Amino acid sequence: MVLEGGEGTGKTTQADRLAKRLSETGRRVRVVREPGGDPFAEAGRELLLGPIPRTPEAEVLAFNAMRAQLLVAVVRPLLAGGTWVIADRGRLSTLAYQGHGRGVDLEWARSVCDVTVSLCPPDLEVVLAVDPAVSAARRSARGVTDRFEAADDHFHQRVNEGFATEAARAGVAIVDGTDAPSTVTERLWHTLTPRLG
Ligand code: TYD
């Protein structure tokens, strides 16, 4: 399962809560994050979230290179061994941030992401969305920790609209993340139940 959404939507909290709930049902679960997940991809994360200027096209390819590393080196073996994997971000983040946020040609970005994700396609993607005022407040409470969080409100607005557009286009469910964490976990659990067998 891939959890997607802009900054301050509560993805990371929800990934951990879902993992706990799944493991309480006796399943082995791992949460992974993008970019990152193994030594090579964590080194790429430093570069990607750092300040060195780059073109948005190079950013698409670099996020996808780190995605390929995570999918092939970490996620595939976990799934093959029967572990459930919850990924904090995936291809829709590239389309929302680099495509809608930074203006990369969307057809091109989608084709790059499609090639990467074909290495290990997700069984389920969900976008967490919150009211723009709520995500702005959560972002400012958290402070700036990387180059994307430092971007202005217009950028984050384009990103959030991008998630909505790409989710609709790809038939991905959007879950409202504005309420209390336990309520949001319940909603996400509901999207998972058909897969629990
Ligand atoms: P992270 O600290 O994981 O952010 P969050 O806690 O909000 O998930 O940092 C990941 C950052 O990288 C985030 O700002 C979004 C950005 N990003 C992209 O721009 N494109 C991508 O393809 C991915 C996976 C992340």
PDB file of C-alpha atoms and ligand atoms in Angstrom:
ATOM      1  CA  MET A   1       0.000   0.000   0.000  1.00  0.00           C
ATOM      2  CA  VAL A   2       1.234   3.506  -0.833  1.00  0.00           C
ATOM      3  CA  LEU A   3       0.104   6.492   1.231  1.00  0.00           C
ATOM      4  CA  GLU A   4       0.316   9.786  -0.610  1.00  0.00           C
ATOM      5  CA  GLY A   5      -0.409  13.434   0.124  1.00  0.00           C
ATOM      6  CA  GLY A   6       1.085  16.887   0.570  1.00  0.00           C
ATOM      7  CA  GLU A   7       2.967  18.196   3.604  1.00  0.00           C
ATOM      8  CA  GLY A   8       0.995  18.234   6.849  1.00  0.00           C
ATOM      9  CA  THR A   9      -1.579  15.663   5.747  1.00  0.00           C
ATOM     10  CA  GLY A  10      -0.545  13.190   8.472  1.00  0.00           C
ATOM     11  CA  LYS A  11       0.777  10.472   6.136  1.00  0.00           C
ATOM     12  CA  THR A  12       3.644   9.422   8.356  1.00  0.00           C
ATOM     13  CA  THR A  13       1.475   9.205  11.490  1.00  0.00           C
ATOM     14  CA  GLN A  14      -1.114   7.201   9.596  1.00  0.00           C
ATOM     15  CA  ALA A  15       1.455   4.850   8.050  1.00  0.00           C
ATOM     16  CA  ASP A  16       2.661   3.997  11.579  1.00  0.00           C
ATOM     17  CA  ARG A  17      -0.874   3.606  12.944  1.00  0.00           C
ATOM     18  CA  LEU A  18      -1.881   1.326  10.072  1.00  0.00           C
ATOM     19  CA  ALA A  19       1.275  -0.750  10.499  1.00  0.00           C
ATOM     20  CA  LYS A  20       0.484  -1.220  14.193  1.00  0.00           C
ATOM     21  CA  ARG A  21      -3.064  -2.223  13.444  1.00  0.00           C
ATOM     22  CA  LEU A  22      -2.003  -4.673  10.728  1.00  0.00           C
ATOM     23  CA  SER A  23       0.622  -6.230  12.966  1.00  0.00           C
ATOM     24  CA  GLU A  24      -2.021  -6.686  15.681  1.00  0.00           C
ATOM     25  CA  THR A  25      -3.791  -8.991  13.230  1.00  0.00           C
ATOM     26  CA  GLY A  26      -0.674 -11.191  13.188  1.00  0.00           C
ATOM     27  CA  ARG A  27       0.815  -9.907   9.922  1.00  0.00           C
ATOM     28  CA  ARG A  28       4.438  -8.883   9.471  1.00  0.00           C
ATOM     29  CA  VAL A  29       4.538  -5.228   8.390  1.00  0.00           C
ATOM     30  CA  ARG A  30       7.232  -2.752   7.319  1.00  0.00           C
ATOM     31  CA  VAL A  31       6.867   0.979   6.720  1.00  0.00           C
ATOM     32  CA  VAL A  32       9.228   2.441   4.117  1.00  0.00           C
ATOM     33  CA  ARG A  33       9.601   6.041   3.046  1.00  0.00           C
ATOM     34  CA  GLU A  34      10.412   7.764  -0.211  1.00  0.00           C
ATOM     35  CA  PRO A  35      12.911   8.971  -0.963  1.00  0.00           C
ATOM     36  CA  GLY A  36      14.945   6.534   1.118  1.00  0.00           C
ATOM     37  CA  GLY A  37      14.723   3.023   2.518  1.00  0.00           C
ATOM     38  CA  ASP A  38      18.229   1.629   2.072  1.00  0.00           C
ATOM     39  CA  PRO A  39      21.766   3.095   2.223  1.00  0.00           C
ATOM     40  CA  PHE A  40      21.896   4.104  -1.460  1.00  0.00           C
ATOM     41  CA  ALA A  41      18.411   5.633  -1.456  1.00  0.00           C
ATOM     42  CA  GLU A  42      19.030   7.390   1.887  1.00  0.00           C
ATOM     43  CA  ALA A  43      22.161   8.980   0.332  1.00  0.00           C
ATOM     44  CA  GLY A  44      19.966  10.040  -2.595  1.00  0.00           C
ATOM     45  CA  ARG A  45      17.473  11.486  -0.102  1.00  0.00           C
ATOM     46  CA  GLU A  46      20.198  13.764   1.323  1.00  0.00           C
ATOM     47  CA  LEU A  47      20.962  15.012  -2.178  1.00  0.00           C
ATOM     48  CA  LEU A  48      17.311  15.416  -3.197  1.00  0.00           C
ATOM     49  CA  LEU A  49      16.159  17.217  -0.053  1.00  0.00           C
ATOM     50  CA  GLY A  50      19.338  19.298   0.108  1.00  0.00           C
ATOM     51  CA  PRO A  51      19.962  22.754  -1.320  1.00  0.00           C
ATOM     52  CA  ILE A  52      21.972  22.021  -4.493  1.00  0.00           C
ATOM     53  CA  PRO A  53      20.164  23.585  -7.481  1.00  0.00           C
ATOM     54  CA  ARG A  54      18.837  21.137 -10.092  1.00  0.00           C
ATOM     55  CA  THR A  55      16.362  21.061 -12.938  1.00  0.00           C
ATOM     56  CA  PRO A  56      12.928  19.625 -12.207  1.00  0.00           C
ATOM     57  CA  GLU A  57      13.484  17.059 -14.988  1.00  0.00           C
ATOM     58  CA  ALA A  58      16.633  15.768 -13.248  1.00  0.00           C
ATOM     59  CA  GLU A  59      14.589  15.704 -10.050  1.00  0.00           C
ATOM     60  CA  VAL A  60      11.973  13.428 -11.680  1.00  0.00           C
ATOM     61  CA  LEU A  61      14.676  11.001 -12.790  1.00  0.00           C
ATOM     62  CA  ALA A  62      16.512  11.104  -9.457  1.00  0.00           C
ATOM     63  CA  PHE A  63      13.354  10.464  -7.388  1.00  0.00           C
ATOM     64  CA  ASN A  64      12.598   7.588  -9.760  1.00  0.00           C
ATOM     65  CA  ALA A  65      16.120   6.186  -9.488  1.00  0.00           C
ATOM     66  CA  MET A  66      15.746   6.102  -5.695  1.00  0.00           C
ATOM     67  CA  ARG A  67      12.283   4.571  -6.140  1.00  0.00           C
ATOM     68  CA  ALA A  68      13.737   1.786  -8.314  1.00  0.00           C
ATOM     69  CA  GLN A  69      16.371   1.113  -5.653  1.00  0.00           C
ATOM     70  CA  LEU A  70      13.729   0.888  -2.902  1.00  0.00           C
ATOM     71  CA  LEU A  71      11.338  -1.251  -4.941  1.00  0.00           C
ATOM     72  CA  VAL A  72      13.893  -3.763  -6.178  1.00  0.00           C
ATOM     73  CA  ALA A  73      16.267  -3.951  -3.200  1.00  0.00           C
ATOM     74  CA  VAL A  74      13.759  -3.673  -0.356  1.00  0.00           C
ATOM     75  CA  VAL A  75      10.065  -3.929  -1.255  1.00  0.00           C
ATOM     76  CA  ARG A  76      10.161  -6.892  -3.649  1.00  0.00           C
ATOM     77  CA  PRO A  77      12.056  -9.164  -1.221  1.00  0.00           C
ATOM     78  CA  LEU A  78       9.774  -8.123   1.656  1.00  0.00           C
ATOM     79  CA  LEU A  79       6.616  -8.898  -0.317  1.00  0.00           C
ATOM     80  CA  ALA A  80       8.112 -12.176  -1.529  1.00  0.00           C
ATOM     81  CA  GLY A  81       8.725 -13.136   2.100  1.00  0.00           C
ATOM     82  CA  GLY A  82       5.121 -12.413   3.056  1.00  0.00           C
ATOM     83  CA  THR A  83       5.659  -9.042   4.753  1.00  0.00           C
ATOM     84  CA  TRP A  84       3.099  -6.298   4.179  1.00  0.00           C
ATOM     85  CA  VAL A  85       4.654  -3.022   3.049  1.00  0.00           C
ATOM     86  CA  ILE A  86       3.260   0.451   3.675  1.00  0.00           C
ATOM     87  CA  ALA A  87       5.103   3.088   1.643  1.00  0.00           C
ATOM     88  CA  ASP A  88       5.128   6.720   2.754  1.00  0.00           C
ATOM     89  CA  ARG A  89       4.935   8.354  -0.735  1.00  0.00           C
ATOM     90  CA  GLY A  90       5.328   6.993  -4.259  1.00  0.00           C
ATOM     91  CA  ARG A  91       4.790   7.961  -7.913  1.00  0.00           C
ATOM     92  CA  LEU A  92       1.896  10.376  -7.264  1.00  0.00           C
ATOM     93  CA  SER A  93       4.307  12.526  -5.219  1.00  0.00           C
ATOM     94  CA  THR A  94       6.533  12.946  -8.289  1.00  0.00           C
ATOM     95  CA  LEU A  95       3.521  13.923 -10.409  1.00  0.00           C
ATOM     96  CA  ALA A  96       2.217  16.348  -7.764  1.00  0.00           C
ATOM     97  CA  TYR A  97       5.547  17.963  -6.727  1.00  0.00           C
ATOM     98  CA  GLN A  98       7.634  17.883  -9.899  1.00  0.00           C
ATOM     99  CA  GLY A  99       4.750  17.850 -12.394  1.00  0.00           C
ATOM    100  CA  HIS A 100       2.123  20.168 -10.928  1.00  0.00           C
ATOM    101  CA  GLY A 101       4.423  21.957  -8.446  1.00  0.00           C
ATOM    102  CA  ARG A 102       7.510  22.534 -10.585  1.00  0.00           C
ATOM    103  CA  GLY A 103       5.922  22.430 -14.036  1.00  0.00           C
ATOM    104  CA  VAL A 104       7.539  19.340 -15.568  1.00  0.00           C
ATOM    105  CA  ASP A 105       5.685  18.009 -18.610  1.00  0.00           C
ATOM    106  CA  LEU A 106       3.097  15.673 -17.090  1.00  0.00           C
ATOM    107  CA  GLU A 107       3.002  13.133 -19.906  1.00  0.00           C
ATOM    108  CA  TRP A 108       6.760  12.724 -19.682  1.00  0.00           C
ATOM    109  CA  ALA A 109       6.744  12.491 -15.872  1.00  0.00           C
ATOM    110  CA  ARG A 110       3.920   9.925 -15.949  1.00  0.00           C
ATOM    111  CA  SER A 111       5.807   7.780 -18.425  1.00  0.00           C
ATOM    112  CA  VAL A 112       8.988   7.858 -16.308  1.00  0.00           C
ATOM    113  CA  CYS A 113       6.991   6.929 -13.195  1.00  0.00           C
ATOM    114  CA  ASP A 114       5.116   4.167 -15.033  1.00  0.00           C
ATOM    115  CA  VAL A 115       8.381   2.550 -16.129  1.00  0.00           C
ATOM    116  CA  THR A 116       9.721   2.661 -12.559  1.00  0.00           C
ATOM    117  CA  VAL A 117       6.587   1.449 -10.821  1.00  0.00           C
ATOM    118  CA  SER A 118       6.272  -1.466 -13.254  1.00  0.00           C
ATOM    119  CA  LEU A 119       9.231  -2.967 -11.347  1.00  0.00           C
ATOM    120  CA  CYS A 120       6.887  -3.602  -8.423  1.00  0.00           C
ATOM    121  CA  PRO A 121       3.370  -2.179  -8.875  1.00  0.00           C
ATOM    122  CA  PRO A 122       1.477  -1.257  -5.686  1.00  0.00           C
ATOM    123  CA  ASP A 123      -1.710  -3.146  -4.877  1.00  0.00           C
ATOM    124  CA  LEU A 124      -3.291  -0.030  -3.389  1.00  0.00           C
ATOM    125  CA  GLU A 125      -2.612   3.724  -3.441  1.00  0.00           C
ATOM    126  CA  VAL A 126      -4.450   6.227  -1.255  1.00  0.00           C
ATOM    127  CA  VAL A 127      -4.137  10.016  -1.149  1.00  0.00           C
ATOM    128  CA  LEU A 128      -4.607  11.730   2.200  1.00  0.00           C
ATOM    129  CA  ALA A 129      -5.987  15.239   1.785  1.00  0.00           C
ATOM    130  CA  VAL A 130      -6.645  17.938   4.338  1.00  0.00           C
ATOM    131  CA  ASP A 131      -8.215  21.356   4.202  1.00  0.00           C
ATOM    132  CA  PRO A 132      -5.567  23.837   2.866  1.00  0.00           C
ATOM    133  CA  ALA A 133      -5.799  25.960   6.032  1.00  0.00           C
ATOM    134  CA  VAL A 134      -5.141  22.890   8.197  1.00  0.00           C
ATOM    135  CA  SER A 135      -2.127  21.750   6.188  1.00  0.00           C
ATOM    136  CA  ALA A 136      -0.700  25.309   6.175  1.00  0.00           C
ATOM    137  CA  ALA A 137      -1.059  25.462   9.978  1.00  0.00           C
ATOM    138  CA  ARG A 138       0.543  22.013  10.421  1.00  0.00           C
ATOM    139  CA  ARG A 139       3.401  22.990   8.087  1.00  0.00           C
ATOM    140  CA  SER A 140       4.157  26.171   9.967  1.00  0.00           C
ATOM    141  CA  ALA A 141       3.959  24.417  13.356  1.00  0.00           C
ATOM    142  CA  ARG A 142       6.535  21.908  12.107  1.00  0.00           C
ATOM    143  CA  GLY A 143       8.930  24.513  10.655  1.00  0.00           C
ATOM    144  CA  VAL A 144      11.083  24.142   7.572  1.00  0.00           C
ATOM    145  CA  THR A 145      13.100  20.926   7.432  1.00  0.00           C
ATOM    146  CA  ASP A 146      13.850  20.485   3.723  1.00  0.00           C
ATOM    147  CA  ARG A 147      13.809  22.272   0.362  1.00  0.00           C
ATOM    148  CA  PHE A 148      10.204  21.314  -0.431  1.00  0.00           C
ATOM    149  CA  GLU A 149       8.853  22.423   2.928  1.00  0.00           C
ATOM    150  CA  ALA A 150      10.606  25.752   2.358  1.00  0.00           C
ATOM    151  CA  ALA A 151       8.549  26.400  -0.802  1.00  0.00           C
ATOM    152  CA  ASP A 152       5.793  29.021  -0.674  1.00  0.00           C
ATOM    153  CA  ASP A 153       2.056  28.487  -0.164  1.00  0.00           C
ATOM    154  CA  HIS A 154       1.363  28.735  -3.921  1.00  0.00           C
ATOM    155  CA  PHE A 155       3.685  25.804  -4.540  1.00  0.00           C
ATOM    156  CA  HIS A 156       1.929  23.721  -1.864  1.00  0.00           C
ATOM    157  CA  GLN A 157      -1.432  24.688  -3.303  1.00  0.00           C
ATOM    158  CA  ARG A 158      -0.368  23.476  -6.769  1.00  0.00           C
ATOM    159  CA  VAL A 159       0.943  20.262  -5.197  1.00  0.00           C
ATOM    160  CA  ASN A 160      -2.325  19.609  -3.349  1.00  0.00           C
ATOM    161  CA  GLU A 161      -4.389  20.307  -6.465  1.00  0.00           C
ATOM    162  CA  GLY A 162      -1.969  18.045  -8.338  1.00  0.00           C
ATOM    163  CA  PHE A 163      -2.656  15.166  -5.945  1.00  0.00           C
ATOM    164  CA  ALA A 164      -6.412  15.641  -6.452  1.00  0.00           C
ATOM    165  CA  THR A 165      -6.048  15.747 -10.256  1.00  0.00           C
ATOM    166  CA  GLU A 166      -3.718  12.750 -10.482  1.00  0.00           C
ATOM    167  CA  ALA A 167      -5.793  10.708  -8.019  1.00  0.00           C
ATOM    168  CA  ALA A 168      -8.940  11.328 -10.072  1.00  0.00           C
ATOM    169  CA  ARG A 169      -7.114  10.494 -13.292  1.00  0.00           C
ATOM    170  CA  ALA A 170      -5.693   7.232 -11.915  1.00  0.00           C
ATOM    171  CA  GLY A 171      -8.827   6.184 -10.003  1.00  0.00           C
ATOM    172  CA  VAL A 172      -7.012   6.458  -6.650  1.00  0.00           C
ATOM    173  CA  ALA A 173      -9.128   6.977  -3.508  1.00  0.00           C
ATOM    174  CA  ILE A 174      -8.792  10.272  -1.623  1.00  0.00           C
ATOM    175  CA  VAL A 175      -9.253  10.015   2.139  1.00  0.00           C
ATOM    176  CA  ASP A 176     -10.025  13.065   4.264  1.00  0.00           C
ATOM    177  CA  GLY A 177      -7.244  13.498   6.815  1.00  0.00           C
ATOM    178  CA  THR A 178      -8.628  16.555   8.596  1.00  0.00           C
ATOM    179  CA  ASP A 179     -10.189  14.742  11.565  1.00  0.00           C
ATOM    180  CA  ALA A 180      -8.656  13.150  14.648  1.00  0.00           C
ATOM    181  CA  PRO A 181      -5.923  10.590  13.852  1.00  0.00           C
ATOM    182  CA  SER A 182      -8.044   7.665  15.087  1.00  0.00           C
ATOM    183  CA  THR A 183     -10.913   8.637  12.774  1.00  0.00           C
ATOM    184  CA  VAL A 184      -8.558   8.925   9.812  1.00  0.00           C
ATOM    185  CA  THR A 185      -6.997   5.522  10.609  1.00  0.00           C
ATOM    186  CA  GLU A 186     -10.496   4.036  10.630  1.00  0.00           C
ATOM    187  CA  ARG A 187     -11.154   5.464   7.149  1.00  0.00           C
ATOM    188  CA  LEU A 188      -7.865   4.119   5.817  1.00  0.00           C
ATOM    189  CA  TRP A 189      -8.492   0.728   7.418  1.00  0.00           C
ATOM    190  CA  HIS A 190     -11.763   0.632   5.533  1.00  0.00           C
ATOM    191  CA  THR A 191      -9.874   0.968   2.199  1.00  0.00           C
ATOM    192  CA  LEU A 192      -7.637  -1.941   3.254  1.00  0.00           C
ATOM    193  CA  THR A 193     -10.266  -4.387   4.516  1.00  0.00           C
ATOM    194  CA  PRO A 194     -11.156  -5.842   1.093  1.00  0.00           C
ATOM    195  CA  ARG A 195      -7.518  -7.000   0.855  1.00  0.00           C
ATOM    196  CA  LEU A 196      -7.280  -8.628   4.262  1.00  0.00           C
ATOM    197  CA  GLY A 197      -8.874 -11.916   3.196  1.00  0.00           C
TER     198      GLY A 197
HETATM  199  P1  TYD B   1       9.681  13.918   3.838  1.00  0.00           P
HETATM  200  O1  TYD B   1      10.479  14.465   4.973  1.00  0.00           O
HETATM  201  O2  TYD B   1       9.534  12.446   3.729  1.00  0.00           O
HETATM  202  O3  TYD B   1       8.321  14.681   3.775  1.00  0.00           O
HETATM  203  P2  TYD B   1       6.924  14.316   4.380  1.00  0.00           P
HETATM  204  O4  TYD B   1       7.146  14.080   5.849  1.00  0.00           O
HETATM  205  O5  TYD B   1       6.111  15.506   4.050  1.00  0.00           O
HETATM  206  O6  TYD B   1       6.502  13.071   3.624  1.00  0.00           O
HETATM  207  O7  TYD B   1      10.356  14.508   2.541  1.00  0.00           O
HETATM  208  C1  TYD B   1      10.018  14.113   1.285  1.00  0.00           C
HETATM  209  C2  TYD B   1       9.960  15.350   0.431  1.00  0.00           C
HETATM  210  O8  TYD B   1      10.270  15.001  -0.908  1.00  0.00           O
HETATM  211  C3  TYD B   1       8.590  15.972   0.433  1.00  0.00           C
HETATM  212  O9  TYD B   1       8.714  17.363   0.558  1.00  0.00           O
HETATM  213  C4  TYD B   1       8.055  15.657  -0.938  1.00  0.00           C
HETATM  214  C5  TYD B   1       9.273  15.480  -1.780  1.00  0.00           C
HETATM  215  N1  TYD B   1       9.102  14.513  -2.876  1.00  0.00           N
HETATM  216  C6  TYD B   1       9.068  14.968  -4.190  1.00  0.00           C
HETATM  217  O10 TYD B   1       9.152  16.186  -4.419  1.00  0.00           O
HETATM  218  N2  TYD B   1       8.926  14.068  -5.212  1.00  0.00           N
HETATM  219  C7  TYD B   1       8.840  12.731  -4.985  1.00  0.00           C
HETATM  220  O11 TYD B   1       8.737  11.942  -5.948  1.00  0.00           O
HETATM  221  C8  TYD B   1       8.882  12.253  -3.629  1.00  0.00           C
HETATM  222  C9  TYD B   1       8.807  10.784  -3.331  1.00  0.00           C
HETATM  223  C10 TYD B   1       9.026  13.181  -2.596  1.00  0.00           C
END
